[in-house]
XYZ file of C-alpha atoms in Angstrom:
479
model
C -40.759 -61.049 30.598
C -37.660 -59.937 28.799
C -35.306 -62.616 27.080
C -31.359 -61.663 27.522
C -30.571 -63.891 23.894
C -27.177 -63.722 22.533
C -28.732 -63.545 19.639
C -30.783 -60.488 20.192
C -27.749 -58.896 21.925
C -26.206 -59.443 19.036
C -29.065 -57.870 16.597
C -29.018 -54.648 18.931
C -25.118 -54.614 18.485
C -25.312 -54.859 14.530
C -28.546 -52.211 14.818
C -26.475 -49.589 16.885
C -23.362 -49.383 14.379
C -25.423 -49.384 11.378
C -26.861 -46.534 13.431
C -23.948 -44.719 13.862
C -22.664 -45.673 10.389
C -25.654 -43.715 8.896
C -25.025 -40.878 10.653
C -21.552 -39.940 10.000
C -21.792 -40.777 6.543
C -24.883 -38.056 6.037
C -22.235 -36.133 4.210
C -21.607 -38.830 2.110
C -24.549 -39.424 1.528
C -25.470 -36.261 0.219
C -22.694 -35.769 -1.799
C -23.599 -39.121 -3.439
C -27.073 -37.689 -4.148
C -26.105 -34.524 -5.815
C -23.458 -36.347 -7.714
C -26.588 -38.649 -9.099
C -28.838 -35.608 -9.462
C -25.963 -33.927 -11.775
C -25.912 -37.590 -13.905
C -29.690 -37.381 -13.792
C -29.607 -33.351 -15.186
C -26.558 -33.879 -17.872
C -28.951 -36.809 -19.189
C -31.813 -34.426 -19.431
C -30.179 -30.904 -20.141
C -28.159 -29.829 -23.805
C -25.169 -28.633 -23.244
C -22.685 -27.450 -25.531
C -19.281 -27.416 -25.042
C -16.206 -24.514 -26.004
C -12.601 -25.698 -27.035
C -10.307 -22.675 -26.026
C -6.564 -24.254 -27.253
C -3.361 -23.184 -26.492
C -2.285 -21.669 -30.140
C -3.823 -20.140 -32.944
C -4.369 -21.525 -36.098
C -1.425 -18.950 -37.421
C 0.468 -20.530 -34.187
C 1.069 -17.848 -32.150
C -0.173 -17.707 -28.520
C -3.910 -17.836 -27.618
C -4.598 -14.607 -25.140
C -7.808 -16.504 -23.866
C -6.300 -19.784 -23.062
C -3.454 -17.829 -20.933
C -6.357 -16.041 -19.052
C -8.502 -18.903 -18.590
C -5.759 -21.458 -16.929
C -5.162 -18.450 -14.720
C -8.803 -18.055 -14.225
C -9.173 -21.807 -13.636
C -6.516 -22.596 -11.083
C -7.792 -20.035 -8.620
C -11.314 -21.464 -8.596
C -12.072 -22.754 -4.786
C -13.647 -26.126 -6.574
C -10.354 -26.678 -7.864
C -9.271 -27.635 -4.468
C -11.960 -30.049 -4.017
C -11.550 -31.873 -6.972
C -10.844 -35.093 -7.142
C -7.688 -34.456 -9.011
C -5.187 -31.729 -9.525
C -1.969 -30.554 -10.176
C 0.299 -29.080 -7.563
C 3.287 -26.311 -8.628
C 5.553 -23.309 -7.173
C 6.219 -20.462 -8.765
C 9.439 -20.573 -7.626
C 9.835 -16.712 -7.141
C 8.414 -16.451 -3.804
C 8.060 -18.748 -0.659
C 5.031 -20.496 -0.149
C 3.730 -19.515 -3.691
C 1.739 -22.325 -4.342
C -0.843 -22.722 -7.114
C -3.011 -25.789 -8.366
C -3.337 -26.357 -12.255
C -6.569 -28.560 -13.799
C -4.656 -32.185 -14.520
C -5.530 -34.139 -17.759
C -8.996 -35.365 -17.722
C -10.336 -33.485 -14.873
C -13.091 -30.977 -14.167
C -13.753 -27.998 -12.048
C -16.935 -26.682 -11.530
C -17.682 -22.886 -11.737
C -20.885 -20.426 -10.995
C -21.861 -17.385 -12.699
C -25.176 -15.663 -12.757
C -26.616 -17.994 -11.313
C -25.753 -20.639 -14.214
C -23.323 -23.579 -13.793
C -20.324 -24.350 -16.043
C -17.599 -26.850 -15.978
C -14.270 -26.629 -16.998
C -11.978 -29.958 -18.616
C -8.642 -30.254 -19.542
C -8.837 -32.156 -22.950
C -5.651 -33.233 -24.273
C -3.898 -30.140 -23.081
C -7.378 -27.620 -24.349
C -9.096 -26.439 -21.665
C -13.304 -27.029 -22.417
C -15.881 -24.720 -21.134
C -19.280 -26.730 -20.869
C -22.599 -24.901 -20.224
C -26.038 -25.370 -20.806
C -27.333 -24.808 -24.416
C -30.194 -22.392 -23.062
C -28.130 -20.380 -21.024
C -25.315 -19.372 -24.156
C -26.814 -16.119 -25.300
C -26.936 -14.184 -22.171
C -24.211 -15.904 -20.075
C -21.072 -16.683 -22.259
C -19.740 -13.293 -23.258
C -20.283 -11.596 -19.867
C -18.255 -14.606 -18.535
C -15.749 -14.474 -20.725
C -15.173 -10.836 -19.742
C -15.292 -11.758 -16.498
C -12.738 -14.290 -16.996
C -10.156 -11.872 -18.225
C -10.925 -9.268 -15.508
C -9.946 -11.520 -12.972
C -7.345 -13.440 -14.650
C -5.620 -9.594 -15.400
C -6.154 -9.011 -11.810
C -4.565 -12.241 -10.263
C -1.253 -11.927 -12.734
C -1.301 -8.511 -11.786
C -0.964 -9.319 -8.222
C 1.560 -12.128 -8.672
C 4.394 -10.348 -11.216
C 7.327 -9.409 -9.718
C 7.379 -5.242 -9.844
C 10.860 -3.652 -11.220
C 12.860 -0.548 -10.910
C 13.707 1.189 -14.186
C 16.518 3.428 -14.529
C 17.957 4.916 -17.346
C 20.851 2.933 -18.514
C 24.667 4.523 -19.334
C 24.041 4.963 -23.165
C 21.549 7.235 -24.774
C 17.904 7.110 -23.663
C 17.799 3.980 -22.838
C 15.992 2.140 -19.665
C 17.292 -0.811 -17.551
C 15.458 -2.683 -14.744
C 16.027 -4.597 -11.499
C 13.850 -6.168 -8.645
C 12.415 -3.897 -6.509
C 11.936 -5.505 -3.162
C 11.054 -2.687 -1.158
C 9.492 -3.380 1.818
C 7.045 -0.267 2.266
C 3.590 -0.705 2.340
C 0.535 1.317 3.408
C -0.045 -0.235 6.705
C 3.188 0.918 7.885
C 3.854 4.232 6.063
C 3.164 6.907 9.153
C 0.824 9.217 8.018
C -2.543 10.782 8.990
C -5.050 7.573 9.115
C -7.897 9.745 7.363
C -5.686 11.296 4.808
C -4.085 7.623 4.061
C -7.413 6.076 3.779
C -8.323 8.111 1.345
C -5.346 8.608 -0.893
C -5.641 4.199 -0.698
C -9.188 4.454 -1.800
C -8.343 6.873 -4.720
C -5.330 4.381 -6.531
C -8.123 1.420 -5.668
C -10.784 3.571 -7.959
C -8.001 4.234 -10.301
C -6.792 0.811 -10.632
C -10.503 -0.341 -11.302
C -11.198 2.508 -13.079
C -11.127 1.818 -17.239
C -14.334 1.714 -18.553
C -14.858 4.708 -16.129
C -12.368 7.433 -17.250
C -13.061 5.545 -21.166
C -16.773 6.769 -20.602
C -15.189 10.359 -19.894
C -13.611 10.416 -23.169
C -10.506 10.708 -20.792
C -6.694 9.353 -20.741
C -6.810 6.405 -17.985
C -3.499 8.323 -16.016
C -3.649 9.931 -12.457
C -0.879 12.167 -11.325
C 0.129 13.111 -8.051
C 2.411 16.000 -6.140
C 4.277 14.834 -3.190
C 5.623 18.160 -1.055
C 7.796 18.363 1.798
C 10.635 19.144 3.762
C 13.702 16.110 3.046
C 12.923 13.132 5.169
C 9.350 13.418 5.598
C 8.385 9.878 3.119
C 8.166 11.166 0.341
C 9.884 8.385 -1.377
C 8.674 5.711 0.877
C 5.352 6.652 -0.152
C 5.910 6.139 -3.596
C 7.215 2.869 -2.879
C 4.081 2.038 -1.013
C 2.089 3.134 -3.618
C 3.798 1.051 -6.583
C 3.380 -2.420 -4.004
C -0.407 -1.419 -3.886
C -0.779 -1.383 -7.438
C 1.744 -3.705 -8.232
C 3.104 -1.199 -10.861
C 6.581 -1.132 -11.995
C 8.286 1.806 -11.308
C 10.223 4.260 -13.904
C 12.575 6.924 -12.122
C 12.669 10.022 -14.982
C 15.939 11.532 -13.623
C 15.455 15.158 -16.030
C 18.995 15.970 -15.256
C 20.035 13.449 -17.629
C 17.527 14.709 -20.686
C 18.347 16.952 -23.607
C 17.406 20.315 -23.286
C 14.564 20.459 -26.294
C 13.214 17.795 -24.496
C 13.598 14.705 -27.392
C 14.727 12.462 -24.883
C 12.075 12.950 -23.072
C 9.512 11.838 -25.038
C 11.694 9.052 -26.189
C 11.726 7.551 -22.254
C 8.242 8.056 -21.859
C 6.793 6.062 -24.961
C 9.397 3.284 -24.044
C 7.306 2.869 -20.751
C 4.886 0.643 -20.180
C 1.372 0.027 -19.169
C 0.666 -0.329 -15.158
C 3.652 1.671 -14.345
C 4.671 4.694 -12.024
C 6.500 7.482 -13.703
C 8.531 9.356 -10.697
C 10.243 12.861 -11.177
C 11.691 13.708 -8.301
C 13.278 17.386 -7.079
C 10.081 19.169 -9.460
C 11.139 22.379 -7.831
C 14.571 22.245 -8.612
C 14.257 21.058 -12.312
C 11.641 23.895 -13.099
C 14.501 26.458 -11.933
C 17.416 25.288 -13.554
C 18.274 25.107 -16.845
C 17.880 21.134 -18.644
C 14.761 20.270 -20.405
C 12.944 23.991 -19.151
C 9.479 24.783 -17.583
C 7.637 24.267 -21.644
C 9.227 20.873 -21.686
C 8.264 19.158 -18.775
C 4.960 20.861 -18.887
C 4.414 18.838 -22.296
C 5.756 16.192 -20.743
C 3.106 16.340 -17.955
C 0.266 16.508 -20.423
C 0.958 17.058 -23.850
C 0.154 14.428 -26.480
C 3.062 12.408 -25.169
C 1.975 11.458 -22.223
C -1.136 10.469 -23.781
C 0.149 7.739 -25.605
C 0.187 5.489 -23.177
C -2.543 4.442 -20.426
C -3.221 2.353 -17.058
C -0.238 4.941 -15.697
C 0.522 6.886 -12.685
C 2.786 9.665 -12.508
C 4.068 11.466 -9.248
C 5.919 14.410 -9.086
C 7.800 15.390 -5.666
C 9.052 18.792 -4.512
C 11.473 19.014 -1.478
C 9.365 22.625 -0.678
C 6.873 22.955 1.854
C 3.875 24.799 1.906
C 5.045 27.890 1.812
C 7.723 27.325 -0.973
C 4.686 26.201 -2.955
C 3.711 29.900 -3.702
C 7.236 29.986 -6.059
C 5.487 27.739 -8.291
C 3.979 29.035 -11.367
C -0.329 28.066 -11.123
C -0.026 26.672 -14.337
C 2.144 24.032 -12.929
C -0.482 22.505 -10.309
C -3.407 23.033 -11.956
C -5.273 19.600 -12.491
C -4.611 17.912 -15.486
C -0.758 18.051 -14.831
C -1.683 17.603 -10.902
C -4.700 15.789 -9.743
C -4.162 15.590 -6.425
C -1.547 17.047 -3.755
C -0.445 15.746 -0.836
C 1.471 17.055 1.678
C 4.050 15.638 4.322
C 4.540 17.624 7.033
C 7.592 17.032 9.579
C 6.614 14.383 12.118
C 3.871 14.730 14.711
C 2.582 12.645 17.528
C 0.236 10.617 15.814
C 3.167 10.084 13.174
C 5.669 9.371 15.608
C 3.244 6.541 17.567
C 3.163 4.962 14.177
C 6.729 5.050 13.998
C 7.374 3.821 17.599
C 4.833 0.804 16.409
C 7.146 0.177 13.153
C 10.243 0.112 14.431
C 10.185 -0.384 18.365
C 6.681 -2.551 18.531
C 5.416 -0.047 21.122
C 1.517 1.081 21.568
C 2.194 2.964 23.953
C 4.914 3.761 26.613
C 4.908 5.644 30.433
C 7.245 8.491 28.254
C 4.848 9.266 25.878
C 2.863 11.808 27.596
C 6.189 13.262 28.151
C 6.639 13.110 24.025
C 3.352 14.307 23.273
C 4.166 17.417 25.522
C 7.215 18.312 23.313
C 5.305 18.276 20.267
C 2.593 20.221 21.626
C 5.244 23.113 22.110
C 5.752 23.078 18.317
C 8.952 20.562 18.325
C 9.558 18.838 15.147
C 12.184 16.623 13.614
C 12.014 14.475 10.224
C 10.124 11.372 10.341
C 13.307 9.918 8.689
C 15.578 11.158 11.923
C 13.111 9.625 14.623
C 13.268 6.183 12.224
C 17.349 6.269 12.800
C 16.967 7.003 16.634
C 14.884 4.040 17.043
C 17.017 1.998 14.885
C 20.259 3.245 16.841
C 18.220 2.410 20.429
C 16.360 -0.206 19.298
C 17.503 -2.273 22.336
C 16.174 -0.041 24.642
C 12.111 1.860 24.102
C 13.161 3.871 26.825
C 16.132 4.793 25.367
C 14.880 5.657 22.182
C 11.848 7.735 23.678
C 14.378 9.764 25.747
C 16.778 10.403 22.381
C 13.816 11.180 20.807
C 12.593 13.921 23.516
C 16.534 15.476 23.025
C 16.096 15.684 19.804
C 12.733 17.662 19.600
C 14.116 19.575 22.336
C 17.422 20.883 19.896
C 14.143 21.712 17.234
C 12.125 23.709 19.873
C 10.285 26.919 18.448
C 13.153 30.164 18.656
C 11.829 31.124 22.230
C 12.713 28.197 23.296
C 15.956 27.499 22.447
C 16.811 31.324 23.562
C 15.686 30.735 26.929
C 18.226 27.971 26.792
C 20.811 29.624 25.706
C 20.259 32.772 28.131
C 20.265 30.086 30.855
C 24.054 28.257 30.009
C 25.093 31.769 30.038
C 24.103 32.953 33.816
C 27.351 32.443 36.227
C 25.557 32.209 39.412
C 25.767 28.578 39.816
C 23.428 28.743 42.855
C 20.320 29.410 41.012
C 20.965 27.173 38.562
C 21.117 24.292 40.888
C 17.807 25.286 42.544
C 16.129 25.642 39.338
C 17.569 21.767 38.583
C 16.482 20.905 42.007
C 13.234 22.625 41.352
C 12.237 20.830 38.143
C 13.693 17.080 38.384
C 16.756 16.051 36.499
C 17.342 17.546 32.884
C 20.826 16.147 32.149
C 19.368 13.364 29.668
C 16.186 15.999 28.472
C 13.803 13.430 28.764
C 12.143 14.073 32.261
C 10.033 17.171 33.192
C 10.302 19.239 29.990
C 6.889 21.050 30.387
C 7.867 22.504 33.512
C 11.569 23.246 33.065
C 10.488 24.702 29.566
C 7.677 27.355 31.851
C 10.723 27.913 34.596
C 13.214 28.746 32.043
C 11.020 31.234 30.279
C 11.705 33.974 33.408
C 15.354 33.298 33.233
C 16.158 35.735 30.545
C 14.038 38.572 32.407
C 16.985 40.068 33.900
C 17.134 43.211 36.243
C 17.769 46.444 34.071
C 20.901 48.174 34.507
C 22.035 45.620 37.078
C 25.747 46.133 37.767
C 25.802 42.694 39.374
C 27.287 39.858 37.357
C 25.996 36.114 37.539
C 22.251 35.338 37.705
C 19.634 38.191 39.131
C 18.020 36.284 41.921
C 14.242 35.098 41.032
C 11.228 33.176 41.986
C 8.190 31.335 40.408
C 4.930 32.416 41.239
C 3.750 29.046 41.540
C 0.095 29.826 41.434
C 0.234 32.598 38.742
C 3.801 31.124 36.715
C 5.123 35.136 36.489
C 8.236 36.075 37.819
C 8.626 38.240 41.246
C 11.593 40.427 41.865
């Protein structure tokens, strides 16, 4: 016999949201009990704690305390805490950051030891455990100013330096170029690589300090005009977040003084461009001997964490003109060269600058290169930008152009073809291969038709166009 009460209605009620209650507040409930298992451990544990203030006792600016508020404020507990500070840089948007307020912790982890970190009065306080100070406190200190380096590394604005009106003298400005390695067109292998080389190198002190080495990398950028060389560079001082110091040689002494003036005012995490190599080794200015000791005489040791990149507007061939002693490593570590645009290159650019994968034309394109076509990447970039309300447009511009940069048998064909009279074969030649007016449709075919054009009948008295036809099975010419 069961007995409907209001009473024990009531008592299942009370019994079903305490229930419920106890569930969703598991969370809370554990974070309660760690919170009292951290009381109960500080009670039983020695700690000892580390002032690190903001000034010296001389007064002048504590390195540590600058890396350890960096340090500090990107620590993930910091955003769980139950107080902070909110602030904006102010130089970029969105740049938000979170700074430990006045009488609050955060909580860090390092080899598997805990440590907290207080603001004090304006001192930050690094608390640890008394057992673990002998093996953990140096290694985290160094760790501290690794990643502090890193984070203000990634955050400072990178600048332009050029040299300035008067004597040898530099002058900066923001550089805000957009380039960056995801949308620099280049071979994806080659690019990968080259990225993973300036990562090594940017990580790389205590590695080329072990080698008794200068920590500098240099690199050789060759290529016909247009091809990215300079956009490249650009990508590569955004990767580092290097400032970047344009060594215009024209503007040096000849014995070279100047030269070595402008490099020791550079600084650390930089990129020191020379552009035009070629042409400054030939002419007259600072000489061969100069900018050789400029490339890796004692000079251009004085100073470290630097890249320098040389560029030469010759391809491969024009490469040979260049003394050995030039390249060799040393002055040239690595080489990289940037070829006139391909397929692969162009699909990257169609991506960049039209937001195409892929198109019904680009078979068509692919076609043209595959004849040996080529234009700069920096001339396919201003098609797309001229057509960039139209793909299709922009694909067909492109196919004209490739088509005016054809290999020499091609373009003779052409040219033997606007010179026959007989309009009659001309039109069934059109008929024969689609319309040509824009260049953009049938290419592969017209370009195999037009090849038997300029096979004319010897000692034909006849003027206009010798009468012809395509072996279609065989693609020879039949009298």
């Amino acid at each position: 016999m069961v007995v409907n009460s209001p009473t024990s209605l009531l008592v299942a009620v009370v019994g079903g949201v305490f229930f419920v209650r106890l569930v969703l507040s598991f969370k809370s409930l554990v974070f309660w009990l760690g919170r009292w298992w951290r009381w109960a451990e500080e009670r039983t544990q020695a700690y000892q704690s580390f002032e690190i203030p903001q000034r010296t006792e001389v007064g002048e600016d504590n390195p540590l305390y600058r890396c350890a508020v960096t340090y500090v404020a990107a620590l993930p507990s910091l955003e769980h805490a139950d107080s902070a500070m909110l602030f904006s840089s102010g130089r970029k948007p969105n740049d938000f950051f979170l700074l430990l307020g006045p009488g609050h912790s955060a909580v860090d982890f390092f080899l598997g030891a805990r440590v907290t970190w207080s603001n004090v009065s304006g001192r930050l306080v690094l608390r640890l455990r008394r057992q673990d100070r002998t093996r953990f406190l140096r290694p985290y200190l160094q760790h501290v100013e690794s990643v502090a380096d890193d984070l203000e590394l990634r955050r400072r604005d990178v600048r332009l330096y050029t040299l300035s009106g008067g004597g040898p003298r530099w002058r900066s400005v923001s550089f805000t170029h957009p380039a960056s390695m995801e949308t620099v067109a280049m071979d994806a292998d080659l690019k990968s690589r080259v990225r993973a080389d300036l990562e090594f190198f940017l990580k790389g002190r205590a590695y080329y300090h072990r080698l008794g080495r200068v920590w500098r990398r240099s690199y050789l950028l060759y290529g016909p005009p247009g091809t990215g060389k300079s956009t490249f560079v650009a990508a590569m001082a955004k990767l580092l977040c290097y400032d970047i110091y344009d060594v215009d040689l024209s503007r040096v002494s000849a014995d070279g003084t100047d030269l070595k003036a402008l490099l020791l005012g550079t600084t650390p995490r930089s990129v020191i461009l020379v552009e035009d190599l070629d042409r400054h080794l030939k002419g007259k200015g600072v000489g061969e001997v100069g900018i050789l000791n400029f490339m890796d005489g004692v000079f251009s040791c004085c100073g470290e964490e630097r890249v320098m990149v040389f560029t030469m507007n010759s391809d491969g061939g024009g490469m040979e003109a260049v003394e050995p002693a030039v390249l060799r490593p040393g002055r040239l570590d690595v080489h990289i060269h940037f070829p006139l645009c391909d397929f692969t290159a162009f699909k990257t650019l169609a991506n960049n600058y039209l937001g195409l994968k892929d198109h019904k034309l680009y078979p068509q394109v692919e076609e043209v290169f595959q004849s040996g076509a080529r234009i700069s990447p920096a001339e396919v970039g201003e098609i797309m930008i001229a057509n960039r309300g139209s793909p299709s447009r922009a694909l067909k511009s492109v196919i004209s152009a490739l088509q005016q940069h054809a290999p020499s048998a091609s373009r003779i064909n052409s040219a033997a073809c606007r010179r026959l009279s007989d309009g009659g074969a001309w039109s069934r030649l059109e008929n024969s291969v689609g319309d040509s007016s824009n260049g953009a449709m049938g290419f592969g075919k017209e370009f195999k038709k037009l090849y038997g054009l300029i096979r004319m009948r010897s000692g034909s008295k006849k003027e206009g166009a010798v009468p012809v036809e395509l072996d279609k099975d065989r693609s020879t010419l039949k009298n």
